Coordinates of C-alpha atoms in Angstrom, one line a residue:
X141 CA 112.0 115.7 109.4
X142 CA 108.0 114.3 109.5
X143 CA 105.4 115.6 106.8
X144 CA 102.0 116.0 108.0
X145 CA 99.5 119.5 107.8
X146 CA 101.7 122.2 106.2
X147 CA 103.7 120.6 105.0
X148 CA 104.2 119.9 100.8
X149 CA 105.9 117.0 99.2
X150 CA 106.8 116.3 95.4
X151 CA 107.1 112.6 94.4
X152 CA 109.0 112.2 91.2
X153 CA 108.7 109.2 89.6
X154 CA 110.8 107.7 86.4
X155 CA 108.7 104.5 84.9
X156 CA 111.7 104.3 82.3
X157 CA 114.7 105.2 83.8
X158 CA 117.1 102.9 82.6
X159 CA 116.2 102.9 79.3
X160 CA 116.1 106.6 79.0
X161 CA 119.6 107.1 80.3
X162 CA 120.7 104.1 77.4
X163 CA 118.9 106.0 75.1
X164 CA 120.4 109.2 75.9
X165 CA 123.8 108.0 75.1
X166 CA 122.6 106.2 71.9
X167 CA 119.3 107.0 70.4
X168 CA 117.3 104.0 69.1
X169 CA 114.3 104.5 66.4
X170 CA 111.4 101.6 66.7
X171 CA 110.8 99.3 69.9
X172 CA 114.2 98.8 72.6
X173 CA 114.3 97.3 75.7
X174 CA 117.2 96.5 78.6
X175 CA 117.7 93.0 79.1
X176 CA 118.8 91.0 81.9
X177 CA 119.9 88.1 83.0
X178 CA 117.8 86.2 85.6
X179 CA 118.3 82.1 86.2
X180 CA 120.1 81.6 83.2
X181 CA 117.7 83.8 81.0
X182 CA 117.6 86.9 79.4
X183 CA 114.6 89.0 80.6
X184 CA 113.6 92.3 79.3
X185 CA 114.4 94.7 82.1
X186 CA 113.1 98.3 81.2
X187 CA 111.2 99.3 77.9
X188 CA 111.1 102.3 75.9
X189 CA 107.2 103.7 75.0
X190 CA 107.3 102.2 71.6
X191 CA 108.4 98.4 72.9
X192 CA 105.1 99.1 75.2
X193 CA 103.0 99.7 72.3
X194 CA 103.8 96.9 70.5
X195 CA 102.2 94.7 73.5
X196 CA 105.8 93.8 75.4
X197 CA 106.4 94.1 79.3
X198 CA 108.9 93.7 81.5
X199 CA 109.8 90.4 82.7
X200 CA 109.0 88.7 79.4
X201 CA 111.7 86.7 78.1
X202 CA 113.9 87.9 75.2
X203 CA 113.4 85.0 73.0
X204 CA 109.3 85.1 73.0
X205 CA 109.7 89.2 73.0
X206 CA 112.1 88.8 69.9
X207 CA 109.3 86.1 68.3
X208 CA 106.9 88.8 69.0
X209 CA 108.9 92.1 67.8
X210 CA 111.3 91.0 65.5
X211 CA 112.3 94.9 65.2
X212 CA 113.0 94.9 69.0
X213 CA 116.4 95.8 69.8
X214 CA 118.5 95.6 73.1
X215 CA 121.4 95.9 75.2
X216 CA 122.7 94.5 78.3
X217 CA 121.1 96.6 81.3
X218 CA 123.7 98.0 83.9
X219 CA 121.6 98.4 87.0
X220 CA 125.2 99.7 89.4
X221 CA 125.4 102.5 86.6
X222 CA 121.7 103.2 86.8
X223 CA 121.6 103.5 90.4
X224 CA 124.9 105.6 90.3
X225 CA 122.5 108.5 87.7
X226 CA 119.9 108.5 90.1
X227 CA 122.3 109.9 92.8
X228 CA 123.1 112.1 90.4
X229 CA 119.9 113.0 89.7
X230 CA 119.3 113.7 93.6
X231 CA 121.9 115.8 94.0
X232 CA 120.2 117.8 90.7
X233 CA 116.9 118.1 92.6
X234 CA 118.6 120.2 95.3
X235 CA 118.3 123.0 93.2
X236 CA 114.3 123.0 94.3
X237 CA 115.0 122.4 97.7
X238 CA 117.7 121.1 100.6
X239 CA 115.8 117.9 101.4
X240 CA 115.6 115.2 99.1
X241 CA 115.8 111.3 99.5
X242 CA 115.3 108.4 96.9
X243 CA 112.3 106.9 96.9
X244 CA 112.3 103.4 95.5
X245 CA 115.5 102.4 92.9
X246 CA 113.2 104.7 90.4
X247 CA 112.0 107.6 92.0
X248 CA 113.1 110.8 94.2
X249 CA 111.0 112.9 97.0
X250 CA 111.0 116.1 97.6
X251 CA 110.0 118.2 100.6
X252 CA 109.5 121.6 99.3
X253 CA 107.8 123.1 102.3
X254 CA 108.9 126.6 102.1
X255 CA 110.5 126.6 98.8
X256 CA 107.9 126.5 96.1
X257 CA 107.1 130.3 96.3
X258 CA 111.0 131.0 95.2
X259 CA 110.0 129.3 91.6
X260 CA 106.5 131.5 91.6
X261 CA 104.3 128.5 93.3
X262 CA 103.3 125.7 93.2
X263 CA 102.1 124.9 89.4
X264 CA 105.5 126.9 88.2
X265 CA 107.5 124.7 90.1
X266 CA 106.5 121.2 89.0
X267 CA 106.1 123.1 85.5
X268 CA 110.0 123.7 85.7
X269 CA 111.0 120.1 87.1
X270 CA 109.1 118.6 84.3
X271 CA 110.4 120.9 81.6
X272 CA 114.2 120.3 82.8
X273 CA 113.8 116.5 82.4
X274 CA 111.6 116.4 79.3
X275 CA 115.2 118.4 77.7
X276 CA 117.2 116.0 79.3
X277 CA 115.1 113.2 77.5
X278 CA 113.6 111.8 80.5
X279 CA 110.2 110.4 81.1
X280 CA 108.9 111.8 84.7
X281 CA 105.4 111.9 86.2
X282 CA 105.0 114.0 88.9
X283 CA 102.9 113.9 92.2
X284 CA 102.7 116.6 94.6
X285 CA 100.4 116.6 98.5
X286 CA 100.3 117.8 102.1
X287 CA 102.6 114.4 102.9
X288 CA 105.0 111.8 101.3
X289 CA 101.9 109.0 100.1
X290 CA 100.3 111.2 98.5
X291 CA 102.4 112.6 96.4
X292 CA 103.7 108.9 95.9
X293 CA 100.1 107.9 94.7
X294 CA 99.3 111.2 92.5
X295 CA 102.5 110.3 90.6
X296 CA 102.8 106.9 90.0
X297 CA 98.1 106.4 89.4
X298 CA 97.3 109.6 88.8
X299 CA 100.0 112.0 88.6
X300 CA 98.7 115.6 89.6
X301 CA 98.5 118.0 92.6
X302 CA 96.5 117.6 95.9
X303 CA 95.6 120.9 97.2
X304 CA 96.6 121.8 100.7
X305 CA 94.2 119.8 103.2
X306 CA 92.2 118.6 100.2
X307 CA 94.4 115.2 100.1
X308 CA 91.2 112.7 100.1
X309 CA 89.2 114.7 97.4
X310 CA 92.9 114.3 95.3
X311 CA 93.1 110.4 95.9
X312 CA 89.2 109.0 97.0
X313 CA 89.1 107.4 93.4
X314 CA 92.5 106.3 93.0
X315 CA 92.8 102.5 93.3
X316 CA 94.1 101.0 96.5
X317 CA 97.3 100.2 95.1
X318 CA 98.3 103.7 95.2
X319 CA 98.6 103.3 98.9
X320 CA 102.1 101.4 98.8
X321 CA 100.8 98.3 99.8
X322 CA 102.1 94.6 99.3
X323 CA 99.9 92.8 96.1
X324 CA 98.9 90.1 98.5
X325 CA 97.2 92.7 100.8
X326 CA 95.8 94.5 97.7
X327 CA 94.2 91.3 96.5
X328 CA 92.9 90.8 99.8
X329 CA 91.1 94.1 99.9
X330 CA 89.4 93.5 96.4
X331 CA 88.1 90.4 96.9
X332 CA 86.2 92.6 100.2
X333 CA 85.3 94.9 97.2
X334 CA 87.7 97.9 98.5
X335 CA 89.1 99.0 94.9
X336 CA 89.8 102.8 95.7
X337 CA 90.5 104.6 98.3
X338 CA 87.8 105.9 99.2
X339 CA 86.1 103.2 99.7
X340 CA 88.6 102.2 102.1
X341 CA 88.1 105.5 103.9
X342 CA 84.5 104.9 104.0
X343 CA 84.8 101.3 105.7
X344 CA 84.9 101.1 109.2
X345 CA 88.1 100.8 110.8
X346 CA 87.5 98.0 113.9
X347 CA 86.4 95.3 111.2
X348 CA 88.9 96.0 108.9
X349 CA 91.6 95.9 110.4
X350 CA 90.9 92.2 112.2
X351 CA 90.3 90.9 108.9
X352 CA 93.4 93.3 106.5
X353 CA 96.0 94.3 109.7
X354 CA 97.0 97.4 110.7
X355 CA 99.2 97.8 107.4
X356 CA 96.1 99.4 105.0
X357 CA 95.0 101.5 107.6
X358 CA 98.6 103.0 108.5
X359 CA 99.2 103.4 105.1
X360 CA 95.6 105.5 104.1
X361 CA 96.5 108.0 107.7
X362 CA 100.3 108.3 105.9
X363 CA 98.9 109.3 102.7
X364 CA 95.8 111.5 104.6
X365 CA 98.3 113.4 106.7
X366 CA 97.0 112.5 109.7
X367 CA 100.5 109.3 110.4
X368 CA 103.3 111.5 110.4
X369 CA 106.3 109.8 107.9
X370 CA 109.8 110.7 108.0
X371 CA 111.8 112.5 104.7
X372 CA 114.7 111.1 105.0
X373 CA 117.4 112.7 102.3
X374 CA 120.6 111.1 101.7
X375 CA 123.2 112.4 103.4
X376 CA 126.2 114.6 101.3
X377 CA 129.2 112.6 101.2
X378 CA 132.2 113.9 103.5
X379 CA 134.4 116.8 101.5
X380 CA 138.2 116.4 102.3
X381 CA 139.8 119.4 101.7
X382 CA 141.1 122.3 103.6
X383 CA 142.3 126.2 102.9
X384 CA 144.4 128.4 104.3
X385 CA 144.4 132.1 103.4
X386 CA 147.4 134.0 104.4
X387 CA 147.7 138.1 105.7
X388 CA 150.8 138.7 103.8
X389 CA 152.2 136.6 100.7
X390 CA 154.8 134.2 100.9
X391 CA 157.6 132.7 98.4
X392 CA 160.0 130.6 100.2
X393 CA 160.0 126.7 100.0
X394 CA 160.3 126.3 103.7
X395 CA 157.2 128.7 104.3
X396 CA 155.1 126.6 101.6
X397 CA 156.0 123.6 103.6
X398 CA 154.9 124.8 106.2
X399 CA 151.8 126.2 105.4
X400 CA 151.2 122.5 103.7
X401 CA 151.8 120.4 106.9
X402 CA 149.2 123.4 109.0
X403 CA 146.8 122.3 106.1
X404 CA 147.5 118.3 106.4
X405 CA 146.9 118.2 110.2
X406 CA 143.2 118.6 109.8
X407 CA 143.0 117.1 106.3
X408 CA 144.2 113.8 108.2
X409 CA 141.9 114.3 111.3
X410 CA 139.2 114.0 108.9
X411 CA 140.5 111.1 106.9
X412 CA 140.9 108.9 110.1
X413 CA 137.8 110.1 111.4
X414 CA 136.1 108.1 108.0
X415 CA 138.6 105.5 108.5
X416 CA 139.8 106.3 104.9
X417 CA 143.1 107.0 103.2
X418 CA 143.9 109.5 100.5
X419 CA 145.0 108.0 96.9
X420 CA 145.3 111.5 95.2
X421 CA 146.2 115.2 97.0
X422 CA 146.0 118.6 94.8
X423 CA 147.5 121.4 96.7
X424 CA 146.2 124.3 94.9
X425 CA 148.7 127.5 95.6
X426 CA 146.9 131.0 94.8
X427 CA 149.4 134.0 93.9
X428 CA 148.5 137.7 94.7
X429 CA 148.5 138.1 90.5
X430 CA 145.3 135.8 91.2
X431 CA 147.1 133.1 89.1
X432 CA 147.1 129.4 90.5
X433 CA 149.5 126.6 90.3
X434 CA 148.1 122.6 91.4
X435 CA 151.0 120.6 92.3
X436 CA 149.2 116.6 92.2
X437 CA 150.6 113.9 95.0
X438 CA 149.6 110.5 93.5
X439 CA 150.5 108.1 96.4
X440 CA 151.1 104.6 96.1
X441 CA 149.2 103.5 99.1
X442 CA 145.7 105.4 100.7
X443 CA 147.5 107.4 103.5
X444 CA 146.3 109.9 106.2
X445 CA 149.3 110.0 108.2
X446 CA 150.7 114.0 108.2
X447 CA 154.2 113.2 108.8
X448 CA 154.3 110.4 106.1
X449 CA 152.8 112.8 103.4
X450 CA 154.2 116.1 103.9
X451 CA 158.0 115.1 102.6
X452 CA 156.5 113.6 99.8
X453 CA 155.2 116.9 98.6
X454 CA 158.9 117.8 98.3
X455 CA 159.3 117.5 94.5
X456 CA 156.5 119.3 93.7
X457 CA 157.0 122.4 95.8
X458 CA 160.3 123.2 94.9
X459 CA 159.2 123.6 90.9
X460 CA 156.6 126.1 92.1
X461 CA 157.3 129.8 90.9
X462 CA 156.1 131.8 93.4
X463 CA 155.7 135.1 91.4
X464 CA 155.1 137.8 93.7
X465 CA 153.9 136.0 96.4
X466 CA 151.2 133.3 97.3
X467 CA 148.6 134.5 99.7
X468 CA 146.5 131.0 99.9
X469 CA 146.6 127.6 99.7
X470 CA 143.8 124.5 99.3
X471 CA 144.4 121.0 99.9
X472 CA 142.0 118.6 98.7
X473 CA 142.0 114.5 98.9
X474 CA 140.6 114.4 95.4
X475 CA 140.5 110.1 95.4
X476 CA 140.0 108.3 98.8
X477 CA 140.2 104.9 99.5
X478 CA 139.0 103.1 102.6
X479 CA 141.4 102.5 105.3
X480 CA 140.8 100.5 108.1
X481 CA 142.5 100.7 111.3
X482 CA 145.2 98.5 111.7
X483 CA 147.8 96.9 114.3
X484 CA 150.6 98.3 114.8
X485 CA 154.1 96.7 116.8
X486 CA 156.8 98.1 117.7
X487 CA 159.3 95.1 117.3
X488 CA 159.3 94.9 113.4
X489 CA 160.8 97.2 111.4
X490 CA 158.1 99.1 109.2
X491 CA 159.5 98.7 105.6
X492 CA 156.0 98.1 104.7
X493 CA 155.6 101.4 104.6
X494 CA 159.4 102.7 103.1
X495 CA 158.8 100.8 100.1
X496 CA 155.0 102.4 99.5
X497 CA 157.2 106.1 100.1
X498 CA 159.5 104.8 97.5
X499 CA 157.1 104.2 94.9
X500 CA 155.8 107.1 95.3
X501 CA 158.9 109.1 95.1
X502 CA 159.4 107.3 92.0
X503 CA 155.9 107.5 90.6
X504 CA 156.2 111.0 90.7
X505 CA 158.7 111.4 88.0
X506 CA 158.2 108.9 86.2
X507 CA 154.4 108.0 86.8
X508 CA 153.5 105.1 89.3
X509 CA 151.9 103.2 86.3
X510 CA 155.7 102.8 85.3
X511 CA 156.6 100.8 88.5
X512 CA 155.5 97.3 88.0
X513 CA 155.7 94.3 89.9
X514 CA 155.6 90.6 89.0
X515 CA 152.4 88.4 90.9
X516 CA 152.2 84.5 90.4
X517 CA 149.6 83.3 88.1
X518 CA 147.5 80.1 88.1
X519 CA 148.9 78.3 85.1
X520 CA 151.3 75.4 83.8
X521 CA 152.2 77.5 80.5
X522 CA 155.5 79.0 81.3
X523 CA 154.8 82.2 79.6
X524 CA 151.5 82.5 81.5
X525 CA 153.1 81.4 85.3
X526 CA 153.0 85.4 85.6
X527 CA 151.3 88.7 85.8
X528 CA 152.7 92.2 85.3
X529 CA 150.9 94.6 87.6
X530 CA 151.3 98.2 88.5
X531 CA 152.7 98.3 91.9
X532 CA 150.6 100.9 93.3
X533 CA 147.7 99.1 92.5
X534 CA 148.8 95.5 93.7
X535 CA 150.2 93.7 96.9
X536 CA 153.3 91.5 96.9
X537 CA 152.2 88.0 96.8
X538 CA 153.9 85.1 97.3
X539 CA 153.6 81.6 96.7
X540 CA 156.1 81.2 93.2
X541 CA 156.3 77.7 92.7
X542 CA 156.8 75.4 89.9
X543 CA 156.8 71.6 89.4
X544 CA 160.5 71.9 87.6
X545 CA 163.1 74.5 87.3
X546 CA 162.4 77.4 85.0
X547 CA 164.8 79.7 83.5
X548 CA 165.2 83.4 84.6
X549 CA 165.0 84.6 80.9
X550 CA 161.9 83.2 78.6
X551 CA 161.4 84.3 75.2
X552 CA 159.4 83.7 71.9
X553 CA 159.7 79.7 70.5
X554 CA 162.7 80.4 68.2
X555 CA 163.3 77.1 65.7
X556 CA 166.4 74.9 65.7
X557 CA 167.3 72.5 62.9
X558 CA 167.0 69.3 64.7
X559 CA 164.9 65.8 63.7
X560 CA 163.6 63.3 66.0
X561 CA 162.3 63.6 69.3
X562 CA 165.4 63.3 71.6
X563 CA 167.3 66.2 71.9
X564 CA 169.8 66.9 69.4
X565 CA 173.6 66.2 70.5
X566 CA 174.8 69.5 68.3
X567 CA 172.7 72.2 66.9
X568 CA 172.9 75.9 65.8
X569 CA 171.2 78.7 67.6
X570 CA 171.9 82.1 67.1
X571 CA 174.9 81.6 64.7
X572 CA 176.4 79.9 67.6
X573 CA 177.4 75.9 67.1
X574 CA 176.2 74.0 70.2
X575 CA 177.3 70.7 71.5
X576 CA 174.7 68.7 74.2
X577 CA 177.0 67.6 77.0
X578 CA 173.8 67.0 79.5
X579 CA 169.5 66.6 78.8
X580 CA 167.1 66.6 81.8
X581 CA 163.6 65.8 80.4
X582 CA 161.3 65.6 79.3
X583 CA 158.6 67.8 80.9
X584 CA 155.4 67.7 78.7
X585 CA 153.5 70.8 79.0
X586 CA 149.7 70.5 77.1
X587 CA 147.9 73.5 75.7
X588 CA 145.0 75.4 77.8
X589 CA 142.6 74.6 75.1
X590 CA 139.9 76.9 76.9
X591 CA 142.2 80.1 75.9
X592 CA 143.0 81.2 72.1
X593 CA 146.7 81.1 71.6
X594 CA 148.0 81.3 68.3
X595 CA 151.4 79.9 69.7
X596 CA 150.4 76.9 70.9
X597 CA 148.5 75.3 68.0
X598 CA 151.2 73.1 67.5
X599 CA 149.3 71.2 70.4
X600 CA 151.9 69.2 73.0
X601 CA 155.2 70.4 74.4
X602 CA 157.8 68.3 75.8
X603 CA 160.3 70.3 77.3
X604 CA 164.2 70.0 78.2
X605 CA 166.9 72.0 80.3
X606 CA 170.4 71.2 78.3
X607 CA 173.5 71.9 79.1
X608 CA 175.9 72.9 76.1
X609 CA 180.0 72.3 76.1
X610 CA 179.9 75.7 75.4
X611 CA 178.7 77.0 79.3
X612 CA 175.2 77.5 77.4
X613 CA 171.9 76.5 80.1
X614 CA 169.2 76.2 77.3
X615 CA 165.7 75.1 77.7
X616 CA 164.4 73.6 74.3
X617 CA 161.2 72.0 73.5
X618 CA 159.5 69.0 71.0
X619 CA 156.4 69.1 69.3
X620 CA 155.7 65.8 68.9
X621 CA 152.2 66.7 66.8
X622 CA 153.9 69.2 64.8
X623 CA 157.4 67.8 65.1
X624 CA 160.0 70.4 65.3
X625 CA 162.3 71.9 68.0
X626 CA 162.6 75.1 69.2
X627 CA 164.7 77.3 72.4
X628 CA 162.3 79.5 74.6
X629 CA 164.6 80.0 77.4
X630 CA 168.2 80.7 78.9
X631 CA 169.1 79.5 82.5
X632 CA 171.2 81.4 84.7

């Protein structure tokens, strides 16, 4: 869509977004500012009005801004969650009107052609906007013309409304900054004494542009109406969900079923269509008494195969009580993942792809946080070799190796009575009397010293598999720093 003559455009702008939506969550009395880190320093990254008034600005290092506000205080800025609340914040301006787009990473645009008189005009409308956001404890300054650069330069230099084909009388004494241009080209046009825009308008056009570009000119006719500009809004993100509604009720498991895999067909379509893969399904099931049930499919792997998904609704539909009758059913993908298209063969088996149903036959009853895997882990400390991982959430890995045997079962250091640092030819471990028939060693293991472990501050470890009389396969270890002996495993 193209603003131009007719046409009326709001430009909302937030000078202090990321610092409101901080403050929001934890209000802050005095001066506060975001900070973040930029080549190794902390920088302040958004400022609250009273930092402002104290003299600081953004881009100024923490440690001079600290020197110079000892009552500043801070927190990290998080500029993924900051951009995440301004989507939110667009899909909150819909309520004014259907097209709205971001402008900037601190700003929205509206085009409310058509719209304003369902709000009673103009004034009442940006009245409204402002009042909503002042509640929500947000600082906004509005701008609102016949096209998108005005608007943008009423709210960011002067913040007000242009009447409609009044643009230049709205922004002739606004500075030429307020035209969206790059600083190099707005210090070029003050050093030819062009500080507002109307003096630009005034200048003549063949000179300047040979000695500007065509950039300050395009950008006075965007603002002026007269270059048309596109409104772009931000597309609504796909909805994955489908409902049936049925002419008479049903109540049997195998008409359920059915009804599910009529309602997974285009669910499916859709999810290969966006090359994605559903994580979580809620099939909501409506009863005539106008009560619902939700039975939740958490699946191990992102799928959008029908014929995959459908038996593992099993479970859930045969708890359902029916009642006197369900007469419709919703299926929604309520977490999708993205799934790209793959290769398929048709010489090896797919047991891929058993093992993911599996888990999720499992998860459901007894919650796929509950099935675990084991994944190989970059470290010499044998308690550390390994990671426990949901296996929903992980992919088999392999790659287990280790410079010496290890035992199948390793536990917590448990003390022997034992002196000197070869290993002891007989020794009692719990209540059992040992005799060493055979010691392969020693391994010495050293601490990580870059991680905190409270059971390794008895510093070295030199570690031995021995073989007892009694059938025993034990793996023992010295500390020659702290000396003492202790068992930490059992072989096979």
């Amino acid at each position: 869509m193209f603003d131009g003559i007719g046409r009326r455009v709001v430009s909302i702008w937030f000078p202090r977004l990321p610092s409101d939506r901080a403050l929001r969550l934890r209000p802050v009395d005095g001066p506060f500012a975001l900070t973040l880190k930029e080549n190794n320093a902390n920088r302040l990254h958004c400022l609250n009005a009273a930092a402002e008034r104290a003299g600081l600005n953004r881009a100024m290092s923490f440690a001079d801004a600290r020197a110079f506000c000892p009552d500043l205080q801070s927190r990290p800025a998080d500029p993924q969650g900051d951009d995440r609340f301004l989507q939110v914040l667009r899909r909150w301006a819909t309520r004014y009107c259907p097209w709205v787009g971001f402008e900037g990473g601190d700003g929205l645009v509206l085009d409310i052609t058509g719209s304003a008189h369902l709000f009673g005009g103009e004034a009442a409308l940006l009245a409204d906007i402002r009042q909503r956001l002042v509640r929500a404890g947000f600082t906004a300054r509005l701008g609102l013309g016949d096209s998108r650069g005005a608007a943008w330069a009423l709210a960011r230099h002067g913040e007000g409304r242009a009447e409609p084909g009044q643009a230049l009388a709205a922004l002739e004494t606004l500075p030429v900054a307020a035209l969206r241009l790059d600083g190099d080209v707005v210090t070029a046009l003050q050093r030819l004494g062009l500080r507002t825009i109307g003096e630009l308008e005034r200048t003549p056009r063949a000179p300047l542009a040979r000695r500007s570009g065509p950039e300050p000119l395009l950008r006075l006719d965007q603002a002026l109406g007269r270059q048309g500009e596109q409104i772009a809004p931000l597309a609504e993100p796909p909805h994955f969900g489908a409902r049936l509604t049925l002419p008479e009720p049903i109540g049997l498991y195998d008409d359920v079923m059915a009804g599910t895999a009529r309602l997974l067909e285009p669910l499916c379509a859709r999810l290969k269509a966006e090359e994605a893969g559903a994580r979580v399904l809620c099939l909501t099931l409506r009863r005539v008494d106008q009560a619902a049930q939700t039975v939740e499919l958490r699946l191990a792997r992102p799928l959008s195969d029908p014929a995959r998904i459908l038996p593992l609704f099993d479970r859930g539909l045969r708890a359902v009580e029916a009642g006197f009758g369900i007469d419709q059913l919703r299926l929604a993908a309520t977490a999708v993942e993205p799934l790209p298209q793959r290769q398929l063969s048709h010489v090896a088996p797919n047991r891929r792809d058993r093992l993911d149903d599996l888990v999720t036959r499992l998860g459901t009853r007894i919650g796929l946080e509950n099935i675990r895997r084991f994944l190989p882990a970059e470290s010499h400390i044998p308690e550390r070799g390994f990671l426990v991982a949901p296996a929903a959430w992980s992919e088999p890995e392999g790659g287990w190796s280790a410079p010496r045997p290890r035992p199948l079962r390793i536990f917590r250091p448990e003390p022997i009575a034992a002196a000197g640092a070869e290993p002891p030819r007989q020794f009692r471990w719990r209540r059992m009397a040992l005799v060493t028939a055979r010691a392969t060693g020693p391994e010495r293991i050293a601490p990580e010293w870059w991680l905190e472990d409270e059971a390794w501050r008895s510093g070295l470890r030199d570690y031995w598999m021995i073989e007892t009389r009694q059938g025993r396969r034990l793996w023992l270890f010295h500390t020659p720093q702290s000396p003492g002996w202790f068992v930490q495993g059992e072989f096979a």
